[in-house]
Coordinates of C-alpha atoms (C1' of nucleotides) in Angstrom, one line a residue:
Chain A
X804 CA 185.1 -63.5 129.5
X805 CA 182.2 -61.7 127.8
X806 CA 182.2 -60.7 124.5
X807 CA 182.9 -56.8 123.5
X808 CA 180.9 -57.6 120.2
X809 CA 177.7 -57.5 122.3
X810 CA 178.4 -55.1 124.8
X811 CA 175.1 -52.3 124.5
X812 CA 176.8 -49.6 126.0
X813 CA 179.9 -50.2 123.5
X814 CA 177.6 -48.2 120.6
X815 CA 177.2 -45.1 123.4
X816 CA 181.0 -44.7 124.0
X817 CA 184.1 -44.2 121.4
X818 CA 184.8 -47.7 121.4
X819 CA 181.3 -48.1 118.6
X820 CA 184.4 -46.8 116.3
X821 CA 186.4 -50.4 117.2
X822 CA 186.3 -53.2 113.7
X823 CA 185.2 -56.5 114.7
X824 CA 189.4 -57.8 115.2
X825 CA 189.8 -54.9 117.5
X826 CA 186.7 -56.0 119.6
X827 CA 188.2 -59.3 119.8
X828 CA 191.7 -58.3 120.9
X829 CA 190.2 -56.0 123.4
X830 CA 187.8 -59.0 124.9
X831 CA 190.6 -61.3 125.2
X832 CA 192.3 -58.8 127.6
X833 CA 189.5 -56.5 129.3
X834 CA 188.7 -57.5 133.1
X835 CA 185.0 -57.0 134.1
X836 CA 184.1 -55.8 137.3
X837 CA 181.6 -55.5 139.7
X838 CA 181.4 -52.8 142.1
X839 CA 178.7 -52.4 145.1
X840 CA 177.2 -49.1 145.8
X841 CA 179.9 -46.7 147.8
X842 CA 183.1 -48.7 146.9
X843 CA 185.5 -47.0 144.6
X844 CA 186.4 -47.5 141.0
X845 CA 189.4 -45.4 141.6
X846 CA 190.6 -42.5 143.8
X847 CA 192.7 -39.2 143.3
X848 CA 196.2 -39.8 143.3
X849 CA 196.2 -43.1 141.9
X850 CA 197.8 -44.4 138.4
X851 CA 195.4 -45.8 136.3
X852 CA 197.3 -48.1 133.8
X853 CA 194.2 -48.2 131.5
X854 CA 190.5 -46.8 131.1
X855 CA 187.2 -48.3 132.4
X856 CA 184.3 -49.1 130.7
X857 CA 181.1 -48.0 133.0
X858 CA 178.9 -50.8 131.5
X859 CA 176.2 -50.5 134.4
X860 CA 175.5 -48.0 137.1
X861 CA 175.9 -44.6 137.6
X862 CA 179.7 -43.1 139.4
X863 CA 180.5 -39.4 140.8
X864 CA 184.0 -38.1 139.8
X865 CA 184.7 -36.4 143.0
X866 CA 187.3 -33.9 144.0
X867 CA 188.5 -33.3 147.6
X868 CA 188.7 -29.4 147.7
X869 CA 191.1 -28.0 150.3
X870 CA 188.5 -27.3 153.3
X871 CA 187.9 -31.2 153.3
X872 CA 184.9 -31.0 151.1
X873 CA 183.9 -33.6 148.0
X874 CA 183.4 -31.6 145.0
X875 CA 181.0 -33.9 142.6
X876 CA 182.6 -32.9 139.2
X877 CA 180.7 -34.9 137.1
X878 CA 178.5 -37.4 137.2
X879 CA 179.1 -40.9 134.5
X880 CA 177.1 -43.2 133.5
X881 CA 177.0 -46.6 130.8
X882 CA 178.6 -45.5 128.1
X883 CA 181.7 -43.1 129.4
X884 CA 184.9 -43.9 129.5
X885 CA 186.7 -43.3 132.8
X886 CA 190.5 -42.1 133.0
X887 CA 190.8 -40.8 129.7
X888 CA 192.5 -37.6 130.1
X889 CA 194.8 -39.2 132.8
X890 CA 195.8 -41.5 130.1
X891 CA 196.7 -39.3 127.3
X892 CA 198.1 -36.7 130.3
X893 CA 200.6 -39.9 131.1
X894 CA 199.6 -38.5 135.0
X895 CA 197.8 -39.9 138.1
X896 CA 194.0 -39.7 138.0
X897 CA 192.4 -36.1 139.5
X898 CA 189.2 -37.5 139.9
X899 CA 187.7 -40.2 142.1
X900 CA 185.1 -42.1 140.9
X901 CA 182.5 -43.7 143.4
X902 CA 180.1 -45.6 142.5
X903 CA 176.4 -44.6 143.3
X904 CA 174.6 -47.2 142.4
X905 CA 176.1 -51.5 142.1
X906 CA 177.9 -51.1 138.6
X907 CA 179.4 -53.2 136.1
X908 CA 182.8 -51.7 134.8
X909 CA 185.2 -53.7 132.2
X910 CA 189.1 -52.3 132.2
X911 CA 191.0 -51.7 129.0
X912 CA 194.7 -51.4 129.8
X913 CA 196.4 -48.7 128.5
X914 CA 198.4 -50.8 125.8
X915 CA 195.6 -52.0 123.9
X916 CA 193.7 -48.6 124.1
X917 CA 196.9 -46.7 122.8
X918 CA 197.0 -49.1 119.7
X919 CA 193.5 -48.6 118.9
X920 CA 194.9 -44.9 119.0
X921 CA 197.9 -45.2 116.2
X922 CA 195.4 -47.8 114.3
X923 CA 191.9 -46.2 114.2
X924 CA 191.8 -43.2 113.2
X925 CA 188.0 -42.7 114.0
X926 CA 188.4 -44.2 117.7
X927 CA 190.9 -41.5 118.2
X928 CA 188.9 -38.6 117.0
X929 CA 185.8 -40.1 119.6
X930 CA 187.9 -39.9 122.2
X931 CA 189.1 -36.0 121.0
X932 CA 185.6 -35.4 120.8
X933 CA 184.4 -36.7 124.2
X934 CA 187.5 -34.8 126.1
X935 CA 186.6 -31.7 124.4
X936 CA 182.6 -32.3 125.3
X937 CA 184.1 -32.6 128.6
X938 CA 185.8 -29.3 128.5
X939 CA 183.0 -27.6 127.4
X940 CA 180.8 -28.5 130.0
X941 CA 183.7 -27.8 132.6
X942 CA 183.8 -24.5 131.1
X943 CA 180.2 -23.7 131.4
X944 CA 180.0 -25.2 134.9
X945 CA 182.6 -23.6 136.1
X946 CA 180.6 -20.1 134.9
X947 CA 177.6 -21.5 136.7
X948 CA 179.8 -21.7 140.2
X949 CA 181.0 -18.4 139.9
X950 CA 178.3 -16.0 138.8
X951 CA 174.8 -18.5 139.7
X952 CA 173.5 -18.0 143.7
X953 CA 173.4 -21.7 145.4
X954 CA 169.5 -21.2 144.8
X955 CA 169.9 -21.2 140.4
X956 CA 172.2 -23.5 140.8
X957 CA 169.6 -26.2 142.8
X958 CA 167.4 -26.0 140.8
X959 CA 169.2 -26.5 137.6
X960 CA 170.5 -29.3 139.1
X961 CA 167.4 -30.8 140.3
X962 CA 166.7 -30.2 135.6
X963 CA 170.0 -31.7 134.6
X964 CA 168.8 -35.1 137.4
X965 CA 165.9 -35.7 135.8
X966 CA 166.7 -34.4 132.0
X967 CA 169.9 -36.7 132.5
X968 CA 169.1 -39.9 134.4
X969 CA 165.4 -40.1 134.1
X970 CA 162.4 -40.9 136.6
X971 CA 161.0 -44.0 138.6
X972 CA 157.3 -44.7 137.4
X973 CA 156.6 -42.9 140.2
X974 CA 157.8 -39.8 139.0
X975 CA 160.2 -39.7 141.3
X976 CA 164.3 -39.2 140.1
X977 CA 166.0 -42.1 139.6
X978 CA 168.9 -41.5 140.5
X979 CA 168.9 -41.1 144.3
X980 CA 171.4 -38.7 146.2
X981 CA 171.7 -38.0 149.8
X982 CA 171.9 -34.3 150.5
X983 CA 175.1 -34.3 151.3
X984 CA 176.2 -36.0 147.6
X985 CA 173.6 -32.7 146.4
X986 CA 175.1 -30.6 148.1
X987 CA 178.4 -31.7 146.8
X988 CA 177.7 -31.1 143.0
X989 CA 176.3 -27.4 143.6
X990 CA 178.7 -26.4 145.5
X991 CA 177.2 -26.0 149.2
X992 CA 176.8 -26.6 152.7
X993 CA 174.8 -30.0 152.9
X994 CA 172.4 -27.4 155.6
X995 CA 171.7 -24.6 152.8
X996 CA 171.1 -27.4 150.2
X997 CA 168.1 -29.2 152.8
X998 CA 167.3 -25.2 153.3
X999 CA 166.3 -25.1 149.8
X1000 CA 164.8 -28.1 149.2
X1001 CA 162.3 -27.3 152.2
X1002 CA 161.3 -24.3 150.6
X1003 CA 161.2 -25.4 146.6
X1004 CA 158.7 -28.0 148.6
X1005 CA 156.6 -25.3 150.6
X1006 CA 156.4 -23.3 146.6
X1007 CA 155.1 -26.7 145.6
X1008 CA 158.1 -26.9 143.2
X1009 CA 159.6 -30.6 144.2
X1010 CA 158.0 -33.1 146.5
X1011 CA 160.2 -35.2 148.9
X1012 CA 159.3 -38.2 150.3
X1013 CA 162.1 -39.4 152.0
X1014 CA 165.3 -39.7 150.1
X1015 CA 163.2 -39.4 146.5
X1016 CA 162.4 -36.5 145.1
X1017 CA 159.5 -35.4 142.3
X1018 CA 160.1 -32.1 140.3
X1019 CA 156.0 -31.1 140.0
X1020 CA 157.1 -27.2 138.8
X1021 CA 159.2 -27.8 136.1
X1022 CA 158.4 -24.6 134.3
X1023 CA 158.8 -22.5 137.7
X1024 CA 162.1 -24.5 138.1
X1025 CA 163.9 -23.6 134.7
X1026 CA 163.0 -19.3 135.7
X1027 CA 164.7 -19.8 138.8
X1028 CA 167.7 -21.7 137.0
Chain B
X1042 CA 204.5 -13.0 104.7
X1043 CA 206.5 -14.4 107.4
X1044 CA 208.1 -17.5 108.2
X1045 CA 206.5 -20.2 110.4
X1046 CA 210.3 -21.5 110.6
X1047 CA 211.5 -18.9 112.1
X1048 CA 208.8 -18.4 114.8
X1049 CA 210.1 -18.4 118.4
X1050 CA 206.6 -19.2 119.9
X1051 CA 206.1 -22.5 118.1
X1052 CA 208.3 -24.3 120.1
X1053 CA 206.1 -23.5 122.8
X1054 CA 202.8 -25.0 121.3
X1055 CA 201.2 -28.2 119.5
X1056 CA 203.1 -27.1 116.7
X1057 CA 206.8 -27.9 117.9
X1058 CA 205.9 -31.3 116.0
X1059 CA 205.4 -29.7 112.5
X1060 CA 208.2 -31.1 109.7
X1061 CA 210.2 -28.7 107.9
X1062 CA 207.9 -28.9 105.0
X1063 CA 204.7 -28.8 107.0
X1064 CA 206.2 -25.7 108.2
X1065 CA 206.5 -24.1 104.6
X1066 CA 203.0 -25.2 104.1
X1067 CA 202.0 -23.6 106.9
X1068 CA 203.5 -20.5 106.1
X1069 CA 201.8 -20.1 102.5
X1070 CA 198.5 -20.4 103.9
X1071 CA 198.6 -18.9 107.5
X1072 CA 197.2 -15.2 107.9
X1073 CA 198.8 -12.8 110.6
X1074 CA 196.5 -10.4 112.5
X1075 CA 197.4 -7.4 114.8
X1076 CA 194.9 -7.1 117.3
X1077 CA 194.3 -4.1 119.4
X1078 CA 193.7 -3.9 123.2
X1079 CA 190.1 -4.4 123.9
X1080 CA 189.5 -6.0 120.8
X1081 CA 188.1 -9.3 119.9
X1082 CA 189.7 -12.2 118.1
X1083 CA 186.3 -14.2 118.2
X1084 CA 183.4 -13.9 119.9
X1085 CA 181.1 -16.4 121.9
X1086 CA 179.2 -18.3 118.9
X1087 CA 181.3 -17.4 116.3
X1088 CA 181.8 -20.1 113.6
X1089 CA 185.7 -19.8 113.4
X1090 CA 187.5 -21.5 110.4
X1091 CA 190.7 -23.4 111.7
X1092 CA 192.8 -21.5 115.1
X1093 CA 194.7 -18.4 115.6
X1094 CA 198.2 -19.1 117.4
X1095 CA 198.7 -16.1 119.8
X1096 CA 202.2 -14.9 118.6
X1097 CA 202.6 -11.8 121.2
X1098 CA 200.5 -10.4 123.4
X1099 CA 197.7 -12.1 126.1
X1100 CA 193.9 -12.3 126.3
X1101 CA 191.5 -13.4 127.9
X1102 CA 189.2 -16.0 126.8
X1103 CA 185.5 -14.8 128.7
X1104 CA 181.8 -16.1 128.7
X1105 CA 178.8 -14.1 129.1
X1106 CA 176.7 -15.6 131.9
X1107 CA 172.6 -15.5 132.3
X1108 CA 173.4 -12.6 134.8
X1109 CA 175.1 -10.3 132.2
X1110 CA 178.4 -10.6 133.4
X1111 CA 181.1 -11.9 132.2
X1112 CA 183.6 -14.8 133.5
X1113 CA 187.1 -15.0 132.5
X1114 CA 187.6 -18.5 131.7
X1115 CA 191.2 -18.2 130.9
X1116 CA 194.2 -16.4 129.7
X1117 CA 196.6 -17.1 126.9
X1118 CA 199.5 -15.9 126.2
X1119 CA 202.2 -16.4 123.0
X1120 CA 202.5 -20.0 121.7
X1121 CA 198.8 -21.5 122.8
X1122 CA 196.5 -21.8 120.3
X1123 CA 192.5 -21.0 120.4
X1124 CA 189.5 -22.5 118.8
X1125 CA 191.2 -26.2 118.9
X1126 CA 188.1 -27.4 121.0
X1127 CA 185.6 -26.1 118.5
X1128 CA 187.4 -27.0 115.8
X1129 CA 187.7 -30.5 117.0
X1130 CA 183.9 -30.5 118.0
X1131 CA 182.5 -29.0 115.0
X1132 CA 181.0 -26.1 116.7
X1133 CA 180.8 -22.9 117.1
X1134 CA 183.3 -21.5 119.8
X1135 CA 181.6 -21.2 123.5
X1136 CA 184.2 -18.9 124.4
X1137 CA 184.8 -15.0 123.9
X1138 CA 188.5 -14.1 123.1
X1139 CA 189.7 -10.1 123.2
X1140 CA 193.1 -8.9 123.3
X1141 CA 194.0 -7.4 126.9
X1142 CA 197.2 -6.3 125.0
X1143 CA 198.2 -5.2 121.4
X1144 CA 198.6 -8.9 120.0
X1145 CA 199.9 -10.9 117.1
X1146 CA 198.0 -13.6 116.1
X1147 CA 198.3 -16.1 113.3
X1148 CA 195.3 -17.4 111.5
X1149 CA 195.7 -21.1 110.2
X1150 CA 192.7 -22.7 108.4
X1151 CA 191.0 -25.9 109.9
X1152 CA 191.8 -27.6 106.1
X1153 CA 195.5 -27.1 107.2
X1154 CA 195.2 -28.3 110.8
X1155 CA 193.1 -31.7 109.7
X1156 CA 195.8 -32.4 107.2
X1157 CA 198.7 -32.3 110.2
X1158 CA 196.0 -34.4 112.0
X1159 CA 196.0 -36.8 109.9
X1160 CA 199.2 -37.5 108.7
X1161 CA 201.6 -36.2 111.7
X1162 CA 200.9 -38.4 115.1
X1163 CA 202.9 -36.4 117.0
X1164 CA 201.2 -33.2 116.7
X1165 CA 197.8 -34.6 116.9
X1166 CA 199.1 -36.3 120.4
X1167 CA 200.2 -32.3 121.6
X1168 CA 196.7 -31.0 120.8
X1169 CA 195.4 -33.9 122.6
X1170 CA 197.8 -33.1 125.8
X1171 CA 197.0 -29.6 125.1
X1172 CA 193.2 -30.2 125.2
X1173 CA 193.5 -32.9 128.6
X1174 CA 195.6 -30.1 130.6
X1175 CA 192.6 -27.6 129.9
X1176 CA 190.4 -30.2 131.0
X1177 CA 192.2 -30.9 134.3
X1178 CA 192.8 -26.8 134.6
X1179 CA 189.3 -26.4 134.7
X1180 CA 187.8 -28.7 136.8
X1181 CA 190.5 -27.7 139.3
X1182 CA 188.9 -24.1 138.8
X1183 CA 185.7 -25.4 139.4
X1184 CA 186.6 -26.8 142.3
X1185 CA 188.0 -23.3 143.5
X1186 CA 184.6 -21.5 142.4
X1187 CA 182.6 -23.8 144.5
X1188 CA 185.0 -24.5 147.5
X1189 CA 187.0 -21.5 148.3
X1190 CA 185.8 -17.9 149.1
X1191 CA 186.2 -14.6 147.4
X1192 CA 189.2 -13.5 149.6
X1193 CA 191.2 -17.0 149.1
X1194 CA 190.2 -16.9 144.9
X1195 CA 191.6 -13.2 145.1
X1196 CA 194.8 -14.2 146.9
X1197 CA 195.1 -17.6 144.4
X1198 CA 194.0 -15.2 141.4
X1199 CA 197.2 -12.9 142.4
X1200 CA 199.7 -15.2 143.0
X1201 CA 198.7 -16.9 139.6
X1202 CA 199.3 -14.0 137.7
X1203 CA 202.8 -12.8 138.9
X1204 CA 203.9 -16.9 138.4
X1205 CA 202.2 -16.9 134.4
X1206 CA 202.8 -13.5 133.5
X1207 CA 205.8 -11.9 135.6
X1208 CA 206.6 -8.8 136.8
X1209 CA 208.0 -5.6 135.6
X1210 CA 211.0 -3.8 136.8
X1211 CA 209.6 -1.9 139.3
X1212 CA 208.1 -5.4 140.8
X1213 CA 204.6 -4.6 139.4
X1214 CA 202.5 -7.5 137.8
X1215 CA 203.3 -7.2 134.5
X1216 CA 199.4 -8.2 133.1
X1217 CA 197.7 -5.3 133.8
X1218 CA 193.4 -6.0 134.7
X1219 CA 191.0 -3.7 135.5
X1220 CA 189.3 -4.2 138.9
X1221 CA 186.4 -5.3 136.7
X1222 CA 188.6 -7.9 135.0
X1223 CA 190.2 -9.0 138.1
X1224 CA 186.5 -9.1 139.6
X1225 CA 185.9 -11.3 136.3
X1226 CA 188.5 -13.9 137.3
X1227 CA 187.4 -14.6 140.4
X1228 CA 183.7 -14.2 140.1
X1229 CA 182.8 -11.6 142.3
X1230 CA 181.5 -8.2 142.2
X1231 CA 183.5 -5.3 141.1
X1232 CA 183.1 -4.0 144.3
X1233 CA 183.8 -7.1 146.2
X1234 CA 187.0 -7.3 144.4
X1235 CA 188.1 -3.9 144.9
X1236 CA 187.2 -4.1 149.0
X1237 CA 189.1 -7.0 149.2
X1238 CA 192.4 -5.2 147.0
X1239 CA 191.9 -2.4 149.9
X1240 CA 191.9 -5.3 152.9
X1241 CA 194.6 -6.8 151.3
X1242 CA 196.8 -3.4 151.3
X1243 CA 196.1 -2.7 155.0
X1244 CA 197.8 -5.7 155.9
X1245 CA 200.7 -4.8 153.5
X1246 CA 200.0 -7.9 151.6
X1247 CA 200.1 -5.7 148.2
X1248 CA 200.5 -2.5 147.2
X1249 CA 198.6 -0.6 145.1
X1250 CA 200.0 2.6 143.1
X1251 CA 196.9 3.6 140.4
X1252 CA 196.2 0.8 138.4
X1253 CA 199.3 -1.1 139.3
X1254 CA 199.7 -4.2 142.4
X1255 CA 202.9 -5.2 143.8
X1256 CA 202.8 -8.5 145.9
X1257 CA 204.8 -7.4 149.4
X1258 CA 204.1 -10.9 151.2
X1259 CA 203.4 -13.7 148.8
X1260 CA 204.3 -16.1 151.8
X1261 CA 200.9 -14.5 153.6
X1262 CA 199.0 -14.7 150.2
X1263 CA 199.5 -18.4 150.1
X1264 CA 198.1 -19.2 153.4
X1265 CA 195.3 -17.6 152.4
X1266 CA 195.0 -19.4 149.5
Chain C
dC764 C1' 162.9 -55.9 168.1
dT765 C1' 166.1 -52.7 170.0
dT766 C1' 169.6 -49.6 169.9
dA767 C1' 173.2 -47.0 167.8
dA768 C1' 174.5 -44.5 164.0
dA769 C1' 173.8 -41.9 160.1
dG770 C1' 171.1 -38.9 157.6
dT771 C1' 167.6 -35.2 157.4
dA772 C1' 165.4 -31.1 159.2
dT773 C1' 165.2 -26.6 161.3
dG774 C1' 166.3 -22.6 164.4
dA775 C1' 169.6 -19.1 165.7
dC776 C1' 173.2 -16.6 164.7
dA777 C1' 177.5 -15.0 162.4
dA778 C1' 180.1 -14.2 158.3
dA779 C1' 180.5 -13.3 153.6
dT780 C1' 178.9 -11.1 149.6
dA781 C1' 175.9 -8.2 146.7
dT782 C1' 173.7 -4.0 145.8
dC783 C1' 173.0 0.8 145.8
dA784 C1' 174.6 5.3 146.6
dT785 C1' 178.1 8.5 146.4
dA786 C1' 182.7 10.4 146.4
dT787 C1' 187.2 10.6 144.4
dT788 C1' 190.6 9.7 141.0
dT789 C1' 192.2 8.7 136.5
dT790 C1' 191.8 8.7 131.7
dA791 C1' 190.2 10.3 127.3
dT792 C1' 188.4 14.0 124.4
dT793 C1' 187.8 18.3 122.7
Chain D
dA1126 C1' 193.9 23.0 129.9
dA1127 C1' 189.0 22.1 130.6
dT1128 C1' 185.5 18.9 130.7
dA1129 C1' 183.2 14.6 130.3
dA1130 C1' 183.4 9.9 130.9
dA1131 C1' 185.2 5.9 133.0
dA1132 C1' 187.4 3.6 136.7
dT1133 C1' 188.3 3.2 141.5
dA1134 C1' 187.1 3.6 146.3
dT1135 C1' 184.2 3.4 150.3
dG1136 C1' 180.0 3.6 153.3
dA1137 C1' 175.4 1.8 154.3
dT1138 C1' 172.5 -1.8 154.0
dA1139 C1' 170.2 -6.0 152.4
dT1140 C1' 170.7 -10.6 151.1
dT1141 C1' 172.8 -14.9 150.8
dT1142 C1' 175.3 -18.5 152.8
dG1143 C1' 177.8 -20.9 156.4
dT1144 C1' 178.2 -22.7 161.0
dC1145 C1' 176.8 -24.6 165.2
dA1146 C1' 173.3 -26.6 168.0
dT1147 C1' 169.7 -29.6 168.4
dA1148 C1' 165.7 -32.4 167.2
dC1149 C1' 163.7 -35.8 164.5
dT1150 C1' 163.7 -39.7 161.2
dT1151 C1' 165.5 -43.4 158.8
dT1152 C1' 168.7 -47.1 158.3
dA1153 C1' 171.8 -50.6 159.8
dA1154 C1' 173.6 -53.8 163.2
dG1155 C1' 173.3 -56.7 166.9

DNA sequence: CTTAAAGTATGACAAATATCATATTTTATT
DNA sequence: AATAAAATATGATATTTGTCATACTTTAAG
C-alpha cells in the first residue's frame, strides 16, 4: 500500500486540505487501481460506495442519451475526484467514466471521506468548491450546445484539447480521440465531426496525420469559436 | 420586518435546518425585496453579497451567449435560493436572474450564511444536496441540448412546466413565457419555437388561446420526448 | 504476413433549423 | 378610442446537420 503523504496529484485535488493523521488513516484503507485504456472505472447506474482518486490517466464521464448516443460530459484527469456529487446525493452514479488512456485510480470509501467531512472543515469547503466549478462549467456548456452551430463548437473544442491536456513535442494533442469520442463531446454525428475536420484542414487550420491532430491556426480557430 | 419563523417556504429550502435562534438571527438581518415582472434580481457578473431566498413568485435564471441571445438556464420558484454557487466560489454570479412574476424575495448576507456554515452541519449538508442536484440537472440538460432535437426539447420543455409549475383552472399552464422565452428554454429560434407550437396544435397535442397553452395529449407529448 | 474488423473519409441526399420578409394580432400608451 | 409598439404567426428560402451508402485506411487477430 502506497503512501497518500506522497501522492503528486493529492496537492491538485481537495484532499491537499487532509493533516498528516488523516493521510495516514486514508492510506491504510484506499485500494489502488490500475485500469487499461477502454475499461471502465464505473458505469451509469451503478452505486459507488466511495470516490476515486484519478492518480494517472485521463477518463470521459459519459452519458448515454436516449437515441443510443455517448454524451462526453466531461473530461478528468490526475487530480479530480470522481463520484463526488453521487456521494453527497446518497444516489447511483449518472456518469460513466471510461478510461482513455491506462490510468492509475486509488478508491476512498465513503466512510472515511464522510469523516474528513464532519472533521475538516477546509476539505469540505474543497469539495463545495470543485462541485460548484463543476456547475459552472455545466452551465456554460450547456449554453454552448444550445445557441453555438456544431462548427463553433469544434473548434473550441479542438482550444479547450490543447489549452487543457497539452501537446506531443510534435505539436500534435496529447490526448488522442477517435472521431467518434469527438464527436461525442460536441455534440454530433461522428460524419459531420470528420466533415469538419476535412475542411479546418483544407483552411490550413489543423493538420491530421492519422489519429493526431496539430492546431496550426490558433488565432483563426478562437474567431470561429 | 417579518418573521423567518413564520415563513412557509423555508421548509422547502436549505434552510429547513436553521435552529430557532438562527432563525431570529436571520430575521434581524435579512432584507425583503418586491420584485416586479421583467425585473432583475442580479445580473450576469454582478458581485452579490450573500443569497436572496425566492419567497413568491418564479424566474428565470438566463445567460447571454456570444450570439446575443439569451439561454434560460433555469427556473426557480418559492423556497430555492440563488447566488449559493457564487457565494461558495467567491465570484461573481455567471447567471442573470429577472422576475417572470411579481416576486418576494429575501436578501440574507453572505456573513450570515458562513456563520450557519460553520456552526450548523445540517444546513451546510442541504446546500451541498442543493448544489449536487443542480449539478446532475444540468448535465442531464446538456445531454438534452446536444442529443435531442428542437421538436422533442419543445415537447420535454412543456411537459416540464405543467409538472413544476401547474396549471390554472381553466387547464392552462400556470407559468406564463413568451414565445421568445419558451424559444429561450429550449435553444431555438423564436420562430422555430413558435412553428413548432403551431405543428403541435394541428395534431391537437395543445391548444393555444392568445398567449395561453393547454396540453390536450400529454401521453403523445411524451413519446415525442 | 494475411485477413477481418474497426475506424476514417467522402458523396449524395433528406431532414431539421435558421433567417429574412411580411402579415396579423395583441398590448400598451396617449 | 386611436395609434404605436411589441408579440405572434406564417411563407419562402438558405444553411446546417443527419443519414445512408460506399470507399479507403489503419489496426488487430490469427
Amino acid at each position: 500500500m502506497s503512501n497518500c503523504d506522497q501522492c503528486i496529484v493529492r496537492q491538485f485535488s481537495s484532499l491537499k486540505a487532509l493533516r498528516k493523521e488523516e493521510l495516514i488513516k486514508m492510506a491504510n484503507c484506499k485500494t489502488s487501481y490500475t485500469i487499461k485504456k477502454g475499461d471502465p472505472i464505473f458505469e451509469e447506474g451503478d452505486t459507488v460506495n466511495g470516490v476515486y482518486c484519478v492518480k494517472e490517466g485521463v477518463c470521459k464521464m459519459t452519458k448515454l442519451s436516449d437515441n443510443g448516443k455517448d454524451q462526453i460530459v466531461k473530461l478528468a484527469k490526475p487530480g479530480e475526484l470522481l463520484g463526488q456529487r453521487s456521494l453527497i446525493s446518497e444516489e447511483a452514479v449518472n456518469l460513466s467514466a471510461i478510461a482513455l488512456e491506462d490510468m492509475e485510480v486509488c478508491f476512498i470509501p465513503k466512510s472515511e471521506i464522510m469523516g474528513f467531512f464532519n472533521e475538516n472543515n477546509q476539505f469540505s469547503m474543497n469539495v463545495m468548491k470543485n462541485i460548484c466549478d463543476d456547475l459552472k462549467i455545466a452551465d456554460d456548456h450547456m449554453v454552448n450546445m444550445a445557441q453555438k452551430n456544431v462548427k463553433q463548437r469544434l473548434a473550441e473544442t479542438l482550444l479547450y484539447l490543447e489549452e487543457n491536456f497539452g501537446i506531443n513535442e510534435d505539436n500534435t494533442l496529447r490526448l488522442q480521440l477517435s472521431r467518434e469520442e469527438l464527436a461525442g463531446i460536441i455534440g454530433t454525428a461522428t460524419e459531420s465531426c470528420i466533415r469538419l475536420l476535412s475542411e479546418f484542414k483544407k483552411l490550413k487550420l489543423i493538420e491530421l496525420t492519422g489519429k493526431k491532430i496539430t492546431l496550426l491556426d490558433k488565432i483563426a480557430l478562437k474567431k470561429i469559436a
